[in-house]
Amino acid sequence: MAPKPKTYDVLGRDIAVTAYSGTAGSVPLEFADSWGSVDLSVVPGGRGGLRSAAVTGDIRDIGVSQGRSNLAQALILRLVTPQGSLEGLGHPQYGSRLVELIGRENNDTARNLARMFTLEALAQEPRLSQILDLTIATTPDAPDTIRIGFSVVPRNDDTPLSLALEVKL
């Protein structure tokens, strides 16, 4: 009997976002190392989409992230959202405290705080069954930046998901 294929319904589905730095980005959020802000992902669309400004008039629509890519996007967004900023929407604990590192020196204390703040934020995510690895490192070409890399195991999935982001102090 063939094994039942994995489903990722528990990981969810959401509007896809991408790195945004003044012009539309093509890099999915889970692959972005650093960014200035976040914007919606735009993909080729069907009926009801918007016509692009290009001469071709291609129809464009909002992209959707689902399964593992949705979880990856959600984890990055949780880490870059200041904890408490969604309190007015009923989510006072959502986010992380990584923004508290802005203005600090890149030293052992800051890196240990980054480790603690990342673990706190990841522990809030109900779609994770395990945190496998967490590395906090300096970036040689950017001394005011901390690189955070981690591997997690999603619920109902044995394959680890590895992500990284950079925090500019």
Backbone as CSV, one residue per row, in Angstrom:
resi,resn,N_x,N_y,N_z,CA_x,CA_y,CA_z,C_x,C_y,C_z
1,MET,0.846,-1.173,0.000,0.000,0.000,0.000,0.893,1.239,0.000
2,ALA,0.614,2.155,-0.892,1.415,3.384,-1.013,1.150,4.297,0.174
3,PRO,2.211,4.973,0.671,2.005,5.891,1.794,1.111,7.055,1.377
4,LYS,0.328,7.496,2.330,-0.576,8.620,2.090,0.260,9.887,1.880
5,PRO,-0.022,10.674,0.825,0.757,11.903,0.600,0.531,12.905,1.729
6,LYS,1.579,13.649,2.046,1.493,14.651,3.103,0.592,15.795,2.686
7,THR,-0.175,16.279,3.632,-0.962,17.489,3.393,-0.510,18.531,4.395
8,TYR,-0.599,19.772,4.005,-0.106,20.850,4.846,-1.226,21.787,5.265
9,ASP,-2.455,21.259,5.369,-3.582,22.105,5.741,-3.348,22.813,7.067
10,VAL,-2.687,22.147,7.994,-2.456,22.731,9.306,-1.533,23.949,9.227
11,LEU,-0.742,24.055,8.161,0.190,25.171,8.030,-0.487,26.424,7.508
12,GLY,-1.662,26.304,6.937,-2.450,27.467,6.564,-2.212,28.006,5.173
13,ARG,-2.950,29.097,4.899,-2.921,29.763,3.601,-3.145,31.242,3.859
14,ASP,-2.416,32.112,3.161,-2.518,33.545,3.402,-2.083,34.302,2.160
15,ILE,-2.312,35.598,2.169,-1.827,36.462,1.101,-0.307,36.452,1.151
16,ALA,0.331,36.329,0.006,1.792,36.283,-0.049,2.359,37.695,-0.029
17,VAL,3.435,37.880,0.724,4.134,39.163,0.745,5.547,38.952,0.232
18,THR,6.184,40.025,-0.153,7.529,39.956,-0.706,8.338,41.118,-0.163
19,ALA,9.640,41.030,-0.256,10.487,42.147,0.165,10.165,43.354,-0.702
20,TYR,10.150,44.538,-0.118,9.828,45.756,-0.869,10.806,46.849,-0.481
21,SER,11.422,47.452,-1.465,12.399,48.506,-1.181,12.194,49.698,-2.108
22,GLY,10.961,50.028,-2.391,10.669,51.163,-3.251,10.203,50.757,-4.631
23,THR,10.593,49.574,-5.053,10.088,49.020,-6.304,9.622,47.604,-6.004
24,ALA,8.696,47.129,-6.785,8.147,45.799,-6.530,9.253,44.757,-6.540
25,GLY,9.287,43.932,-5.505,10.302,42.893,-5.408,9.800,41.581,-5.967
26,SER,10.699,40.750,-6.386,10.317,39.432,-6.884,10.792,38.327,-5.948
27,VAL,11.437,38.696,-4.850,11.972,37.717,-3.914,10.905,37.396,-2.875
28,PRO,10.458,36.129,-2.786,9.499,35.786,-1.743,10.087,36.096,-0.371
29,LEU,9.243,36.473,0.566,9.701,36.920,1.877,10.586,35.893,2.568
30,GLU,10.267,34.610,2.441,11.052,33.612,3.164,12.469,33.466,2.627
31,PHE,12.771,34.075,1.472,14.121,34.034,0.923,14.842,35.366,1.049
32,ALA,14.183,36.384,1.580,14.805,37.704,1.701,15.716,37.724,2.920
33,ASP,16.922,38.249,2.766,17.837,38.365,3.896,17.557,39.625,4.702
34,SER,17.279,40.701,4.036,16.972,41.950,4.732,16.104,42.789,3.816
35,TRP,15.374,43.716,4.370,14.452,44.531,3.597,14.129,45.801,4.351
36,GLY,13.593,46.754,3.632,13.174,48.001,4.256,11.733,47.925,4.703
37,SER,10.892,47.297,3.912,9.492,47.125,4.265,8.954,45.929,3.500
38,VAL,7.678,45.643,3.677,7.074,44.469,3.077,5.892,44.911,2.225
39,ASP,5.659,44.230,1.116,4.544,44.544,0.239,3.891,43.240,-0.209
40,LEU,2.715,43.349,-0.821,2.023,42.177,-1.327,2.730,41.622,-2.553
41,SER,2.685,40.337,-2.701,3.241,39.686,-3.886,2.211,39.755,-5.005
42,VAL,2.652,40.109,-6.203,1.760,40.199,-7.354,2.153,39.116,-8.350
43,VAL,1.150,38.380,-8.829,1.382,37.265,-9.741,0.475,37.403,-10.960
44,PRO,0.767,36.653,-12.017,-0.167,36.671,-13.145,-1.551,36.260,-12.659
45,GLY,-2.563,36.993,-13.072,-3.907,36.756,-12.559,-4.873,36.285,-13.618
46,GLY,-6.034,35.938,-13.164,-7.104,35.512,-14.062,-8.174,36.575,-14.105
47,ARG,-9.395,36.156,-14.181,-10.505,37.105,-14.221,-10.533,37.934,-12.944
48,GLY,-10.853,39.188,-13.076,-10.995,40.051,-11.917,-9.705,40.656,-11.423
49,GLY,-8.583,40.299,-12.017,-7.311,40.881,-11.605,-7.159,42.288,-12.143
50,LEU,-6.088,42.943,-11.791,-5.818,44.297,-12.259,-4.907,44.256,-13.471
51,ARG,-5.131,45.151,-14.409,-4.244,45.250,-15.564,-2.972,45.952,-15.113
52,SER,-1.834,45.426,-15.540,-0.562,46.042,-15.163,-0.356,47.312,-15.967
53,ALA,0.528,48.153,-15.467,0.816,49.417,-16.146,1.615,49.189,-17.420
54,ALA,2.133,48.002,-17.576,2.932,47.707,-18.767,2.056,47.760,-20.016
55,VAL,2.680,48.006,-21.124,1.975,48.108,-22.402,1.233,46.816,-22.727
56,THR,1.748,45.697,-22.261,1.132,44.410,-22.587,-0.262,44.274,-22.001
57,GLY,-0.543,44.982,-20.916,-1.857,44.896,-20.290,-2.113,43.569,-19.602
58,ASP,-1.043,42.859,-19.214,-1.213,41.588,-18.520,-2.069,41.781,-17.279
59,ILE,-2.904,40.804,-16.994,-3.735,40.867,-15.793,-2.911,40.347,-14.622
60,ARG,-2.903,41.090,-13.523,-2.132,40.749,-12.329,-3.094,40.583,-11.154
61,ASP,-2.681,39.814,-10.173,-3.511,39.585,-9.002,-2.607,39.391,-7.786
62,ILE,-3.204,39.392,-6.611,-2.460,39.186,-5.369,-2.082,37.713,-5.261
63,GLY,-0.822,37.454,-4.923,-0.349,36.080,-4.776,-0.806,35.467,-3.463
64,VAL,-0.804,34.146,-3.408,-1.201,33.408,-2.216,-0.036,32.528,-1.786
65,SER,0.189,32.485,-0.501,1.210,31.625,0.084,0.482,30.541,0.864
66,GLN,0.882,29.290,0.670,0.209,28.221,1.402,1.193,27.129,1.787
67,GLY,0.793,26.307,2.731,1.630,25.200,3.175,2.919,25.671,3.825
68,ARG,4.021,25.043,3.455,5.323,25.356,4.059,5.744,26.795,3.787
69,SER,5.476,27.306,2.585,5.873,28.693,2.303,5.061,29.671,3.144
70,ASN,3.809,29.338,3.455,3.013,30.189,4.333,3.581,30.183,5.746
71,LEU,3.997,29.017,6.216,4.603,28.943,7.546,5.901,29.738,7.577
72,ALA,6.725,29.603,6.543,7.984,30.356,6.479,7.704,31.855,6.522
73,GLN,6.746,32.299,5.725,6.375,33.714,5.706,5.874,34.154,7.077
74,ALA,5.035,33.336,7.705,4.478,33.686,9.013,5.564,33.800,10.081
75,LEU,6.561,32.923,10.028,7.639,32.975,11.018,8.474,34.244,10.860
76,ILE,8.809,34.594,9.622,9.579,35.818,9.393,8.768,37.034,9.821
77,LEU,7.493,37.076,9.452,6.655,38.218,9.845,6.530,38.318,11.363
78,ARG,6.418,37.180,12.040,6.340,37.197,13.505,7.615,37.797,14.097
79,LEU,8.763,37.446,13.525,10.036,37.941,14.050,10.258,39.425,13.772
80,VAL,9.762,39.942,12.656,9.999,41.356,12.331,8.884,42.278,12.826
81,THR,7.835,41.713,13.415,6.746,42.517,13.977,7.033,42.781,15.449
82,PRO,7.055,44.054,15.873,7.284,44.346,17.290,6.190,43.725,18.168
83,GLN,6.608,43.023,19.205,5.647,42.393,20.103,4.739,43.451,20.711
84,GLY,3.445,43.179,20.687,2.462,44.103,21.245,1.844,45.031,20.216
85,SER,2.419,45.106,19.021,1.898,46.049,18.027,0.537,45.632,17.472
86,LEU,0.133,44.392,17.672,-1.185,43.941,17.221,-2.169,43.798,18.378
87,GLU,-1.849,44.439,19.501,-2.721,44.358,20.672,-4.126,44.856,20.361
88,GLY,-4.230,45.937,19.591,-5.536,46.489,19.232,-6.382,45.541,18.405
89,LEU,-5.752,44.548,17.806,-6.473,43.549,17.011,-6.715,42.267,17.807
90,GLY,-6.389,42.303,19.103,-6.625,41.147,19.954,-5.469,40.169,20.044
91,HIS,-4.281,40.582,19.615,-3.111,39.697,19.658,-1.953,40.391,20.377
92,PRO,-2.068,40.605,21.699,-1.057,41.382,22.417,0.317,40.716,22.488
93,GLN,0.395,39.403,22.387,1.679,38.707,22.491,2.320,38.423,21.144
94,TYR,1.606,38.690,20.045,2.146,38.389,18.715,3.374,39.252,18.442
95,GLY,4.362,38.666,17.775,5.557,39.409,17.388,6.770,38.987,18.190
96,SER,7.809,39.797,18.091,9.043,39.518,18.830,9.597,40.814,19.414
97,ARG,10.590,40.645,20.254,11.234,41.796,20.884,12.538,42.162,20.184
98,LEU,12.776,41.629,18.989,14.022,41.911,18.268,14.229,43.403,18.033
99,VAL,13.164,44.179,17.908,13.303,45.622,17.672,13.988,46.307,18.856
100,GLU,13.957,45.683,20.027,14.638,46.251,21.198,16.157,46.272,21.023
101,LEU,16.662,45.552,20.036,18.109,45.505,19.797,18.608,46.695,18.985
102,ILE,17.710,47.417,18.356,18.114,48.555,17.523,18.835,49.582,18.390
103,GLY,20.011,50.002,17.936,20.809,50.980,18.665,21.840,50.368,19.599
104,ARG,21.795,49.051,19.795,22.773,48.384,20.658,24.057,48.086,19.891
105,GLU,25.121,47.856,20.653,26.372,47.378,20.054,26.193,45.919,19.665
106,ASN,26.893,45.490,18.645,26.870,44.089,18.247,27.896,43.343,19.095
107,ASN,27.462,42.923,20.278,28.346,42.215,21.201,27.638,40.953,21.700
108,ASP,28.296,40.229,22.608,27.716,38.981,23.115,26.350,39.198,23.752
109,THR,26.186,40.289,24.485,24.906,40.569,25.136,23.798,40.724,24.103
110,ALA,24.043,41.502,23.064,23.035,41.712,22.018,22.713,40.397,21.308
111,ARG,23.719,39.599,21.031,23.481,38.325,20.346,22.731,37.343,21.245
112,ASN,23.026,37.341,22.548,22.278,36.484,23.474,20.825,36.941,23.599
113,LEU,20.605,38.257,23.605,19.231,38.769,23.614,18.505,38.379,22.326
114,ALA,19.194,38.457,21.190,18.591,38.052,19.914,18.180,36.583,19.971
115,ARG,19.028,35.750,20.571,18.706,34.325,20.729,17.447,34.158,21.587
116,MET,17.409,34.835,22.721,16.268,34.716,23.620,14.985,35.236,22.966
117,PHE,15.056,36.407,22.313,13.873,36.993,21.682,13.356,36.105,20.546
118,THR,14.271,35.481,19.810,13.869,34.591,18.712,13.192,33.341,19.258
119,LEU,13.776,32.738,20.294,13.170,31.550,20.897,11.796,31.862,21.477
120,GLU,11.653,33.026,22.125,10.345,33.428,22.662,9.303,33.517,21.549
121,ALA,9.668,34.150,20.443,8.725,34.336,19.338,8.374,33.003,18.673
122,LEU,9.371,32.158,18.441,9.100,30.872,17.799,8.244,29.975,18.690
123,ALA,8.413,30.085,20.004,7.623,29.276,20.935,6.138,29.629,20.875
124,GLN,5.806,30.825,20.403,4.402,31.243,20.287,3.700,30.591,19.099
125,GLU,4.449,30.082,18.146,3.867,29.592,16.892,3.292,28.190,17.069
126,PRO,1.961,28.044,17.029,1.341,26.738,17.261,1.544,25.736,16.124
127,ARG,2.000,26.179,14.962,2.194,25.264,13.833,3.555,24.577,13.858
128,LEU,4.350,24.831,14.900,5.663,24.192,15.032,5.595,23.070,16.051
129,SER,6.272,21.961,15.750,6.358,20.893,16.743,7.707,20.896,17.447
130,GLN,8.738,21.494,16.796,10.067,21.475,17.408,10.971,22.533,16.779
131,ILE,11.815,23.131,17.614,12.884,24.012,17.137,14.156,23.170,17.161
132,LEU,14.738,22.938,16.001,15.918,22.071,15.906,17.226,22.805,16.131
133,ASP,17.327,24.015,15.576,18.609,24.703,15.566,18.373,26.205,15.539
134,LEU,19.256,26.935,16.204,19.214,28.396,16.175,20.648,28.894,16.216
135,THR,21.031,29.674,15.219,22.365,30.272,15.207,22.227,31.783,15.128
136,ILE,23.028,32.442,15.914,23.096,33.902,15.921,24.545,34.242,15.607
137,ALA,24.761,34.995,14.538,26.134,35.279,14.114,26.263,36.716,13.646
138,THR,27.492,37.188,13.672,27.765,38.505,13.103,27.956,38.345,11.602
139,THR,27.733,39.417,10.892,27.924,39.426,9.447,29.233,40.149,9.182
140,PRO,30.246,39.468,8.638,31.576,40.073,8.472,31.579,41.394,7.702
141,ASP,30.767,41.496,6.674,30.770,42.719,5.868,29.840,43.801,6.415
142,ALA,29.102,43.494,7.499,28.201,44.477,8.109,28.278,44.326,9.630
143,PRO,29.211,45.017,10.284,29.412,44.836,11.723,28.221,45.262,12.587
144,ASP,27.283,46.015,12.027,26.113,46.436,12.794,24.911,45.528,12.540
145,THR,25.164,44.319,12.023,24.083,43.406,11.657,24.276,42.049,12.315
146,ILE,23.179,41.493,12.810,23.168,40.143,13.372,22.373,39.261,12.418
147,ARG,22.932,38.101,12.085,22.236,37.140,11.227,21.650,36.048,12.112
148,ILE,20.349,35.836,11.964,19.631,34.821,12.738,19.229,33.710,11.777
149,GLY,19.672,32.501,12.059,19.297,31.343,11.251,18.684,30.288,12.154
150,PHE,17.651,29.633,11.678,17.019,28.608,12.502,16.379,27.533,11.635
151,SER,16.234,26.347,12.232,15.539,25.222,11.609,14.457,24.764,12.561
152,VAL,13.280,24.538,12.013,12.134,24.107,12.809,11.460,22.933,12.109
153,VAL,10.686,22.181,12.881,9.893,21.098,12.313,8.427,21.505,12.411
154,PRO,7.748,21.630,11.264,6.321,21.958,11.291,5.502,20.771,11.806
155,ARG,4.325,21.051,12.326,3.414,19.971,12.719,3.029,19.176,11.469
156,ASN,2.808,17.890,11.642,2.404,16.989,10.556,3.414,16.948,9.414
157,ASP,4.679,17.178,9.712,5.709,17.169,8.673,7.038,16.828,9.342
158,ASP,7.759,15.883,8.788,9.053,15.494,9.358,10.219,16.247,8.743
159,THR,9.968,16.993,7.670,11.040,17.686,6.964,11.284,19.054,7.594
160,PRO,12.495,19.310,8.089,12.790,20.609,8.709,12.650,21.764,7.718
161,LEU,12.318,22.903,8.252,12.210,24.150,7.497,13.293,25.075,8.040
162,SER,14.199,25.519,7.182,15.306,26.381,7.606,15.118,27.778,7.045
163,LEU,15.282,28.781,7.904,15.101,30.177,7.518,16.206,31.025,8.127
164,ALA,16.389,32.206,7.577,17.367,33.155,8.114,16.887,34.570,7.849
165,LEU,17.289,35.465,8.724,17.044,36.883,8.510,18.156,37.669,9.173
166,GLU,18.276,38.915,8.793,19.290,39.790,9.367,18.604,40.923,10.104
167,VAL,19.169,41.275,11.258,18.662,42.378,12.064,19.751,43.438,12.116
168,LYS,19.437,44.611,11.621,20.397,45.719,11.663,20.220,46.440,12.993
169,LEU,21.310,46.549,13.740,21.247,47.147,15.077,21.248,48.655,15.039
